[in-house]
Short mmCIF file of C-alpha atoms and ligand atoms in Angstrom, two decimals:
data_model
loop_
_atom_site.label_atom_id
_atom_site.label_comp_id
_atom_site.label_asym_id
_atom_site.label_seq_id
_atom_site.Cartn_x
_atom_site.Cartn_y
_atom_site.Cartn_z
CA MET A 1 41.83 -50.31 11.05
CA LYS A 2 41.80 -46.52 11.33
CA ASN A 3 40.22 -44.67 8.41
CA ILE A 4 36.68 -45.74 7.65
CA LEU A 5 34.60 -44.51 4.73
CA ILE A 6 30.85 -44.68 5.41
CA THR A 7 28.74 -43.92 2.33
CA GLY A 8 25.16 -42.69 2.64
CA GLY A 9 25.88 -41.45 6.17
CA ALA A 10 23.42 -38.55 5.88
CA GLY A 11 20.53 -40.94 5.28
CA PHE A 12 18.40 -42.86 7.75
CA ILE A 13 20.46 -45.95 8.65
CA GLY A 14 23.79 -44.38 7.66
CA SER A 15 23.37 -41.55 10.18
CA HIS A 16 22.88 -44.08 13.00
CA VAL A 17 25.98 -46.00 11.88
CA VAL A 18 28.07 -42.81 11.64
CA ARG A 19 26.92 -41.67 15.10
CA LEU A 20 27.71 -45.06 16.66
CA PHE A 21 31.20 -45.25 15.10
CA VAL A 22 32.14 -41.62 15.85
CA ASN A 23 31.09 -42.01 19.50
CA LYS A 24 32.43 -45.50 20.08
CA TYR A 25 35.77 -45.29 18.24
CA PRO A 26 37.54 -41.99 18.96
CA ASP A 27 40.71 -43.47 17.39
CA TYR A 28 39.04 -44.04 14.04
CA HIS A 29 38.68 -41.31 11.46
CA ILE A 30 35.14 -41.58 10.11
CA VAL A 31 34.65 -40.10 6.63
CA ASN A 32 30.98 -39.73 5.75
CA LEU A 33 30.52 -39.59 1.97
CA ASP A 34 27.07 -38.59 0.77
CA LYS A 35 25.62 -36.93 -2.33
CA LEU A 36 22.84 -35.36 -0.24
CA THR A 37 20.03 -36.41 -2.54
CA TYR A 38 16.48 -35.65 -1.37
CA ALA A 39 17.02 -38.46 1.22
CA GLY A 40 20.27 -37.11 2.67
CA ASN A 41 20.02 -34.59 5.48
CA LEU A 42 22.96 -33.38 7.58
CA ALA A 43 20.53 -32.34 10.32
CA ASN A 44 20.52 -36.09 11.16
CA LEU A 45 24.09 -35.67 12.44
CA LYS A 46 24.00 -32.28 14.19
CA ASP A 47 25.13 -33.81 17.50
CA ILE A 48 28.42 -35.18 16.14
CA GLU A 49 29.30 -32.84 13.25
CA ASP A 50 32.04 -31.01 15.17
CA ARG A 51 33.86 -34.09 16.43
CA PRO A 52 37.60 -34.24 15.59
CA ASN A 53 37.32 -37.83 14.29
CA TYR A 54 34.55 -36.96 11.79
CA THR A 55 34.69 -35.54 8.25
CA PHE A 56 31.82 -35.00 5.83
CA VAL A 57 32.44 -35.10 2.06
CA ARG A 58 29.72 -34.36 -0.46
CA ALA A 59 30.26 -36.61 -3.48
CA ASP A 60 28.43 -38.95 -5.84
CA ILE A 61 29.49 -42.61 -5.65
CA CYS A 62 29.02 -42.80 -9.43
CA ASP A 63 31.92 -40.37 -9.89
CA TYR A 64 34.75 -42.89 -10.19
CA ASP A 65 37.60 -40.34 -10.31
CA GLU A 66 36.28 -38.70 -7.17
CA MET A 67 36.03 -42.10 -5.42
CA ARG A 68 39.68 -42.80 -6.35
CA ARG A 69 40.72 -39.40 -5.00
CA ILE A 70 38.81 -39.89 -1.72
CA MET A 71 40.24 -43.41 -1.12
CA GLU A 72 43.77 -41.98 -1.48
CA LYS A 73 43.29 -38.68 0.27
CA TYR A 74 41.85 -40.26 3.43
CA GLU A 75 43.91 -43.49 3.17
CA ILE A 76 40.77 -45.55 3.58
CA ASP A 77 41.16 -48.98 5.22
CA GLY A 78 37.51 -49.98 5.45
CA VAL A 79 34.36 -49.12 3.54
CA ILE A 80 30.83 -49.47 4.93
CA HIS A 81 28.62 -48.87 1.93
CA LEU A 82 25.05 -47.71 2.57
CA ALA A 83 24.55 -45.05 -0.13
CA ALA A 84 21.65 -46.06 -2.32
CA GLU A 85 18.31 -45.12 -3.70
CA SER A 86 16.10 -46.91 -1.20
CA HIS A 87 12.38 -46.38 -1.83
CA VAL A 88 10.47 -49.07 -3.76
CA ASP A 89 7.70 -46.68 -4.94
CA ARG A 90 10.28 -44.32 -6.47
CA SER A 91 12.00 -47.26 -8.19
CA ILE A 92 8.71 -48.15 -9.91
CA LEU A 93 8.50 -44.60 -11.32
CA ASP A 94 12.19 -44.08 -12.11
CA PRO A 95 14.19 -47.33 -12.39
CA PHE A 96 17.16 -45.73 -14.20
CA THR A 97 18.19 -43.71 -11.14
CA PHE A 98 18.22 -46.95 -9.14
CA ALA A 99 20.42 -48.76 -11.68
CA ARG A 100 22.74 -45.77 -11.84
CA THR A 101 23.32 -45.31 -8.11
CA ASN A 102 22.84 -48.81 -6.76
CA VAL A 103 24.58 -50.75 -9.52
CA MET A 104 27.02 -48.37 -11.25
CA GLY A 105 27.71 -46.42 -8.07
CA THR A 106 28.56 -49.57 -6.13
CA LEU A 107 30.77 -50.74 -8.99
CA SER A 108 32.62 -47.44 -9.11
CA LEU A 109 33.24 -47.60 -5.35
CA LEU A 110 34.41 -51.22 -5.56
CA GLN A 111 36.83 -50.44 -8.38
CA ALA A 112 38.19 -47.36 -6.58
CA ALA A 113 38.80 -49.47 -3.44
CA LYS A 114 40.43 -52.23 -5.51
CA VAL A 115 42.84 -49.89 -7.32
CA TYR A 116 43.79 -48.06 -4.12
CA TRP A 117 44.25 -51.17 -1.96
CA GLU A 118 46.21 -53.03 -4.65
CA SER A 119 48.57 -50.02 -4.85
CA ARG A 120 49.42 -50.33 -1.15
CA PRO A 121 52.44 -52.38 0.00
CA GLU A 122 50.19 -54.34 2.40
CA GLY A 123 47.63 -54.99 -0.38
CA TYR A 124 44.30 -56.26 0.96
CA GLU A 125 45.72 -57.04 4.43
CA GLY A 126 43.55 -55.35 7.07
CA LYS A 127 41.09 -54.03 4.48
CA LEU A 128 37.35 -54.62 4.21
CA PHE A 129 34.57 -53.61 1.84
CA TYR A 130 31.28 -54.11 3.70
CA HIS A 131 28.11 -53.76 1.62
CA ILE A 132 24.73 -53.14 3.28
CA SER A 133 21.87 -54.82 1.49
CA THR A 134 18.26 -55.77 1.98
CA ASP A 135 16.13 -58.89 2.44
CA GLU A 136 14.09 -57.75 -0.59
CA VAL A 137 16.67 -59.37 -2.92
CA TYR A 138 15.26 -62.78 -1.91
CA GLY A 139 11.84 -61.94 -3.37
CA ALA A 140 8.56 -62.60 -1.58
CA LEU A 141 7.42 -65.35 0.77
CA GLU A 142 3.94 -66.77 0.85
CA LEU A 143 1.45 -65.84 3.50
CA THR A 144 0.38 -69.32 4.53
CA HIS A 145 -0.90 -68.36 8.02
CA PRO A 146 -3.01 -65.23 7.50
CA GLU A 147 -3.85 -64.99 11.20
CA GLY A 148 -0.27 -65.63 12.25
CA THR A 149 1.10 -68.55 14.17
CA GLU A 150 3.66 -69.10 16.91
CA SER A 151 7.09 -68.57 15.34
CA PRO A 152 8.99 -71.85 14.90
CA PHE A 153 12.17 -70.33 16.34
CA THR A 154 13.16 -70.04 19.97
CA THR A 155 12.76 -66.45 21.04
CA THR A 156 15.81 -64.71 22.36
CA ALA A 157 15.59 -63.07 25.78
CA SER A 158 14.85 -59.65 24.35
CA SER A 159 12.80 -60.48 21.30
CA THR A 160 9.30 -59.25 20.97
CA GLU A 161 6.24 -60.65 22.70
CA HIS A 162 4.30 -60.39 19.45
CA HIS A 163 6.52 -62.98 17.79
CA LEU A 164 4.12 -64.39 15.23
CA ALA A 165 5.09 -65.87 11.89
CA PHE A 166 2.77 -65.57 8.92
CA GLY A 167 4.24 -68.47 6.98
CA THR A 168 6.48 -71.48 7.29
CA GLU A 169 9.35 -70.23 5.12
CA PHE A 170 12.06 -67.71 6.05
CA PHE A 171 14.89 -66.05 4.14
CA LEU A 172 18.21 -67.77 4.84
CA GLU A 173 21.67 -66.69 3.67
CA THR A 174 21.42 -69.51 1.12
CA THR A 175 18.00 -68.51 -0.26
CA LYS A 176 18.11 -67.98 -4.03
CA TYR A 177 17.92 -64.37 -5.18
CA ASN A 178 14.58 -63.56 -6.79
CA PRO A 179 14.06 -59.78 -6.76
CA HIS A 180 10.78 -58.34 -8.07
CA SER A 181 10.96 -54.55 -7.88
CA PRO A 182 13.45 -52.31 -9.71
CA TYR A 183 14.78 -51.40 -6.25
CA SER A 184 15.42 -54.99 -5.18
CA ALA A 185 16.76 -55.90 -8.65
CA SER A 186 19.30 -53.08 -8.40
CA LYS A 187 20.32 -54.12 -4.88
CA ALA A 188 20.64 -57.77 -5.98
CA SER A 189 22.86 -56.72 -8.84
CA SER A 190 25.10 -54.69 -6.53
CA ASP A 191 25.36 -57.64 -4.11
CA HIS A 192 26.56 -59.84 -7.00
CA PHE A 193 29.23 -57.29 -7.97
CA VAL A 194 30.50 -57.16 -4.38
CA ARG A 195 30.82 -60.95 -4.23
CA ALA A 196 32.43 -60.98 -7.69
CA TYR A 197 35.17 -58.63 -6.43
CA HIS A 198 35.96 -61.14 -3.72
CA ASP A 199 35.87 -64.16 -6.00
CA THR A 200 37.78 -62.52 -8.87
CA TYR A 201 40.29 -60.20 -7.23
CA GLY A 202 40.43 -61.57 -3.69
CA MET A 203 39.07 -58.35 -2.16
CA PRO A 204 37.87 -58.93 1.43
CA THR A 205 34.15 -58.21 1.17
CA LEU A 206 31.06 -58.83 3.29
CA VAL A 207 27.38 -58.51 2.51
CA THR A 208 24.52 -58.29 4.99
CA ASN A 209 20.83 -58.44 4.13
CA CYS A 210 18.57 -56.76 6.64
CA SER A 211 14.81 -56.58 7.10
CA ASN A 212 12.75 -53.34 7.28
CA ASN A 213 14.23 -50.80 9.67
CA TYR A 214 12.30 -48.30 11.77
CA GLY A 215 13.33 -45.52 14.16
CA PRO A 216 14.27 -41.82 14.27
CA TYR A 217 15.49 -39.92 11.16
CA GLN A 218 13.70 -42.08 8.55
CA PHE A 219 12.59 -40.09 5.52
CA PRO A 220 8.82 -39.46 5.77
CA GLU A 221 7.98 -41.26 2.52
CA LYS A 222 8.37 -44.64 4.30
CA LEU A 223 5.44 -46.24 6.08
CA ILE A 224 6.13 -45.46 9.75
CA PRO A 225 7.24 -41.78 9.66
CA LEU A 226 4.69 -40.99 6.92
CA PHE A 227 1.82 -42.40 8.94
CA VAL A 228 2.86 -40.84 12.26
CA ASN A 229 3.04 -37.45 10.54
CA ASN A 230 -0.28 -37.95 8.76
CA ILE A 231 -2.04 -39.02 11.96
CA ARG A 232 -0.76 -35.90 13.70
CA LYS A 233 -1.88 -33.70 10.81
CA ARG A 234 -5.19 -35.61 10.46
CA LYS A 235 -4.40 -36.54 6.85
CA PRO A 236 -5.51 -39.83 5.18
CA LEU A 237 -3.37 -42.94 5.77
CA PRO A 238 -2.94 -44.62 2.36
CA VAL A 239 -2.97 -48.39 2.99
CA TYR A 240 -1.88 -50.27 -0.13
CA GLY A 241 -4.22 -53.10 -1.19
CA LYS A 242 -5.83 -54.83 1.78
CA GLY A 243 -3.03 -54.04 4.22
CA GLU A 244 -2.34 -57.79 4.45
CA ASN A 245 1.35 -57.61 3.43
CA VAL A 246 3.83 -58.66 6.08
CA ARG A 247 7.14 -57.00 6.93
CA ASP A 248 9.75 -57.98 9.52
CA TRP A 249 10.66 -54.83 11.52
CA LEU A 250 13.96 -54.10 13.24
CA PHE A 251 14.86 -51.01 15.31
CA VAL A 252 17.51 -49.06 13.40
CA GLU A 253 19.97 -48.86 16.32
CA ASP A 254 19.93 -52.67 16.52
CA HIS A 255 20.86 -52.77 12.83
CA ALA A 256 23.69 -50.29 13.49
CA ARG A 257 24.93 -52.49 16.38
CA ALA A 258 24.87 -55.51 14.08
CA ILE A 259 26.86 -53.60 11.44
CA ASP A 260 29.48 -52.66 14.06
CA LEU A 261 29.77 -56.28 15.23
CA ILE A 262 29.94 -57.73 11.71
CA PHE A 263 32.42 -55.09 10.52
CA HIS A 264 34.79 -56.08 13.33
CA LYS A 265 34.06 -59.79 13.82
CA GLY A 266 32.38 -61.05 10.63
CA LYS A 267 34.28 -63.43 8.37
CA PRO A 268 35.19 -61.97 4.95
CA ALA A 269 33.30 -63.45 1.98
CA GLN A 270 30.38 -64.28 4.27
CA THR A 271 26.78 -63.16 4.16
CA TYR A 272 24.74 -62.52 7.30
CA ASN A 273 20.99 -61.98 7.43
CA ILE A 274 19.85 -59.42 10.02
CA GLY A 275 16.31 -59.40 11.43
CA GLY A 276 14.45 -59.48 14.71
CA PHE A 277 11.91 -62.29 14.14
CA ASN A 278 9.31 -59.55 14.30
CA GLU A 279 6.69 -59.95 11.58
CA TRP A 280 3.75 -57.59 11.35
CA LYS A 281 0.88 -57.32 8.93
CA ASN A 282 0.79 -53.72 7.69
CA ILE A 283 -2.75 -53.13 8.95
CA ASP A 284 -1.93 -54.44 12.46
CA LEU A 285 1.14 -52.24 12.62
CA ILE A 286 -0.88 -49.25 11.43
CA ARG A 287 -3.41 -49.85 14.21
CA VAL A 288 -0.58 -49.93 16.78
CA MET A 289 0.72 -46.62 15.39
CA ILE A 290 -2.72 -45.02 15.53
CA ARG A 291 -3.23 -46.15 19.13
CA THR A 292 0.20 -44.92 20.18
CA VAL A 293 -0.07 -41.49 18.50
CA ASP A 294 -3.61 -40.93 19.83
CA ARG A 295 -2.53 -41.86 23.36
CA LEU A 296 0.53 -39.61 23.27
CA LEU A 297 -1.48 -36.69 21.88
CA GLY A 298 -4.23 -37.18 24.45
CA ASN A 299 -6.89 -38.11 21.87
CA PRO A 300 -9.65 -40.57 22.81
CA GLU A 301 -9.07 -44.21 21.81
CA GLY A 302 -10.12 -44.87 18.20
CA TYR A 303 -10.06 -41.14 17.35
CA SER A 304 -7.84 -41.54 14.25
CA ASP A 305 -9.15 -44.90 12.96
CA GLU A 306 -11.23 -43.03 10.39
CA LEU A 307 -8.03 -41.84 8.66
CA ILE A 308 -7.35 -45.36 7.34
CA THR A 309 -7.87 -45.19 3.57
CA TYR A 310 -7.45 -48.27 1.40
CA VAL A 311 -5.82 -47.31 -1.92
CA THR A 312 -4.75 -49.11 -5.12
CA ASP A 313 -2.05 -51.65 -4.36
CA ARG A 314 1.63 -51.06 -5.17
CA LYS A 315 2.59 -52.72 -8.49
CA GLY A 316 4.27 -56.10 -7.86
CA HIS A 317 3.80 -55.66 -4.09
CA ASP A 318 5.80 -58.41 -2.31
CA MET A 319 3.50 -60.26 0.11
CA ARG A 320 5.79 -61.25 2.96
CA TYR A 321 9.38 -60.76 4.07
CA ALA A 322 10.72 -62.74 7.03
CA ILE A 323 14.38 -63.10 7.96
CA ASP A 324 15.99 -66.05 9.69
CA SER A 325 18.89 -64.38 11.54
CA ARG A 326 20.04 -67.40 13.54
CA LYS A 327 23.44 -67.49 11.83
CA LEU A 328 24.25 -63.98 13.12
CA GLN A 329 22.85 -64.79 16.56
CA GLU A 330 24.70 -68.09 16.88
CA GLU A 331 28.06 -67.18 15.25
CA LEU A 332 28.50 -63.63 16.50
CA GLY A 333 26.13 -63.46 19.49
CA TRP A 334 24.03 -60.54 18.20
CA GLU A 335 20.43 -60.15 19.22
CA PRO A 336 17.96 -57.27 19.04
CA SER A 337 17.92 -55.17 22.20
CA LEU A 338 14.41 -53.76 22.07
CA GLN A 339 10.98 -55.26 22.26
CA PHE A 340 8.86 -53.97 19.39
CA GLU A 341 6.32 -52.30 21.68
CA GLU A 342 9.18 -50.34 23.28
CA GLY A 343 10.76 -49.51 19.92
CA ILE A 344 7.57 -48.26 18.32
CA GLU A 345 6.74 -46.10 21.36
CA LYS A 346 10.25 -44.59 21.28
CA THR A 347 9.97 -43.97 17.55
CA VAL A 348 6.51 -42.38 17.61
CA ARG A 349 7.58 -40.15 20.52
CA TRP A 350 10.69 -39.07 18.57
CA TYR A 351 8.67 -38.00 15.51
CA LEU A 352 6.14 -36.15 17.68
CA ASP A 353 8.94 -34.41 19.63
CA ASN A 354 10.89 -33.54 16.47
CA GLN A 355 8.17 -32.03 14.33
CA ASP A 356 10.59 -29.35 13.09
CA TRP A 357 12.75 -32.07 11.54
CA ILE A 358 9.77 -33.43 9.56
CA ASP A 359 8.39 -29.98 8.67
CA ASN A 360 11.78 -28.95 7.36
CA ILE A 361 11.80 -31.99 5.08
CA THR A 362 8.22 -31.79 3.90
CA SER A 363 8.67 -28.10 3.07
CA GLY A 364 11.90 -28.89 1.14
CA ASP A 365 13.82 -26.18 3.07
CA TYR A 366 16.67 -28.51 3.99
CA GLU A 367 17.44 -29.11 0.29
CA LYS A 368 17.67 -25.40 -0.49
CA TYR A 369 19.98 -24.90 2.48
CA TYR A 370 22.48 -27.56 1.38
CA ASP A 371 22.29 -26.50 -2.26
CA ASN A 372 23.28 -23.00 -1.19
CA MET A 373 26.13 -24.40 0.88
CA TYR A 374 27.51 -27.00 -1.55
CA GLY A 375 26.03 -26.02 -4.93
CA ALA A 376 22.96 -27.55 -6.61
CA ARG A 377 22.84 -31.34 -6.64
P1 NAD B 1 18.09 -43.51 2.76
O1 NAD B 1 17.37 -43.32 1.46
O2 NAD B 1 17.51 -42.93 4.00
O3 NAD B 1 19.57 -42.93 2.64
C1 NAD B 1 20.37 -43.11 1.51
C2 NAD B 1 21.53 -42.12 1.57
O4 NAD B 1 22.36 -42.34 0.40
C3 NAD B 1 21.09 -40.64 1.50
O5 NAD B 1 21.79 -39.91 2.47
C4 NAD B 1 21.47 -40.21 0.10
O6 NAD B 1 21.80 -38.82 0.01
C5 NAD B 1 22.68 -41.09 -0.19
N1 NAD B 1 22.89 -41.29 -1.63
C6 NAD B 1 21.95 -41.65 -2.55
N2 NAD B 1 22.52 -41.71 -3.78
C7 NAD B 1 23.84 -41.39 -3.62
C8 NAD B 1 24.94 -41.30 -4.52
N3 NAD B 1 24.78 -41.51 -5.83
N4 NAD B 1 26.15 -40.98 -4.01
C9 NAD B 1 26.31 -40.75 -2.68
N5 NAD B 1 25.31 -40.81 -1.79
C10 NAD B 1 24.08 -41.13 -2.26
O7 NAD B 1 18.30 -45.07 2.88
P2 NAD B 1 18.35 -46.01 4.19
O8 NAD B 1 16.98 -46.46 4.48
O9 NAD B 1 19.16 -45.37 5.24
O10 NAD B 1 19.13 -47.26 3.59
C11 NAD B 1 20.57 -47.31 3.63
C12 NAD B 1 21.04 -48.61 3.01
O11 NAD B 1 20.50 -49.71 3.73
C13 NAD B 1 20.60 -48.80 1.55
O12 NAD B 1 21.67 -49.39 0.86
C14 NAD B 1 19.40 -49.72 1.64
O13 NAD B 1 19.28 -50.50 0.48
C15 NAD B 1 19.79 -50.58 2.84
N6 NAD B 1 18.66 -51.15 3.61
C16 NAD B 1 17.64 -50.35 4.04
C17 NAD B 1 16.61 -50.89 4.80
C18 NAD B 1 15.48 -50.03 5.35
O14 NAD B 1 14.54 -50.57 5.93
N7 NAD B 1 15.53 -48.71 5.24
C19 NAD B 1 16.61 -52.26 5.11
C20 NAD B 1 17.68 -53.05 4.64
C21 NAD B 1 18.69 -52.47 3.91
P1 TYD B 2 7.97 -49.18 2.92
O1 TYD B 2 8.19 -48.39 4.18
O2 TYD B 2 7.92 -48.42 1.63
O3 TYD B 2 9.06 -50.34 2.88
P2 TYD B 2 9.24 -51.58 1.83
O4 TYD B 2 8.35 -51.39 0.68
O5 TYD B 2 10.70 -51.46 1.45
O6 TYD B 2 8.94 -52.81 2.63
O7 TYD B 2 6.60 -49.96 3.05
C1 TYD B 2 6.35 -50.91 4.07
C2 TYD B 2 5.04 -51.59 3.78
O8 TYD B 2 3.97 -50.63 3.89
C3 TYD B 2 4.94 -52.14 2.35
O9 TYD B 2 4.22 -53.37 2.38
C4 TYD B 2 4.16 -51.09 1.60
C5 TYD B 2 3.25 -50.52 2.67
N1 TYD B 2 2.90 -49.09 2.49
C6 TYD B 2 1.55 -48.68 2.51
O10 TYD B 2 0.62 -49.50 2.64
N2 TYD B 2 1.27 -47.35 2.35
C7 TYD B 2 2.25 -46.41 2.19
O11 TYD B 2 1.94 -45.20 2.03
C8 TYD B 2 3.63 -46.84 2.20
C9 TYD B 2 4.75 -45.85 2.03
C10 TYD B 2 3.89 -48.19 2.37
#
């Protein structure tokens, strides 16, 4: 496989996937297709933008004719589809944009791939449409152990010391879809379309459902970068509800490594869940972030605790997400490389060392720059 289309490559996870593929596969041509919405930022890819095996194309996945043209022009063999609207709070305010991009956009990309690949003499041979999805499609798990309990699964060599589970149930690849937010409903719908293209037309497709990612280049509307930035600026930290909700956190480069492995070794028509068996209650995670930022900035211990501000809960706030990723670990040998304590330290350091990146986003300057370069979005 030579020509790979990665959508959403200017976003958080997409930029890590693009970087990994451009560096690791000099023989591949990596085409990064991104609309550059508020969440897309080419500064995330400064270090690889001049590489000969890399091309950036600004386009909207909802533009079917453009998707057809791009598939043909770059003779695309494989698609790794990450472009999406990704923030739950925005989906509550503006669900139509989520249906448009996540559902109609995915459909337009699927159809463009189908028409192009079916026009080729080799047909679907050597082709793959790989769709990146979320654990949120499975709905919410109950919090049956509010204080946490020893996880029922054997820890892998590198998994985190924390390793507590807050309930007895986990999301498996066979768990029934039960999305609650407009975001997760739109992702669930796109997952169904991807599987339908396999079942109906025989297109080789794959879907993976991953837990919450953290790491460098995440847009500062999401919990971790938002809070690191607010602690540094001594702004309030808005904790939704009681801060009791549980998320399962995975370092973004470990997700990118899993995507690489599954793209090359995964079996078409399969689903793989990706997660690090790393559950944290929001409030515990927030306390770790406060401690880490204060230490790195030389503040006394407990200095920023007063910034914690409990606010009205998110509507329909899912209580607990927890992924069972044993299928991926056992079938393909993937495991997370970083302990959480290491990953969070690395991440906090990155945001503190790259304040210009955040300031550029929070001031909106990066949007004006790309609008001048490519025309208004
Ligand atoms: P992100 O919001 O940081 O990036 C999304 C990218 O998609 C941006 O660069 C944006 O410009 C682009 N985009 C949006 N609409 C587009 C359109 N119509 N046409 C072309 N490009 C468009 O998101 P992320 O956190 O990097 O998530 C990437 C993917 O991974 C999403 O599909 C998301 O559902 C999934 N996912 C995310 C997480 C997480 O924790 N962030 C976890 C599991 C799965
Ligand atoms: P988020 O990063 O938005 O990811 P998701 O909703 O997709 O899991 O939020 C992670 C958790 O943090 C979630 O339970 C909501 C909570 N949260 C807050 O308490 N305050 C905030 O300001 C944000 C953005 C999130």
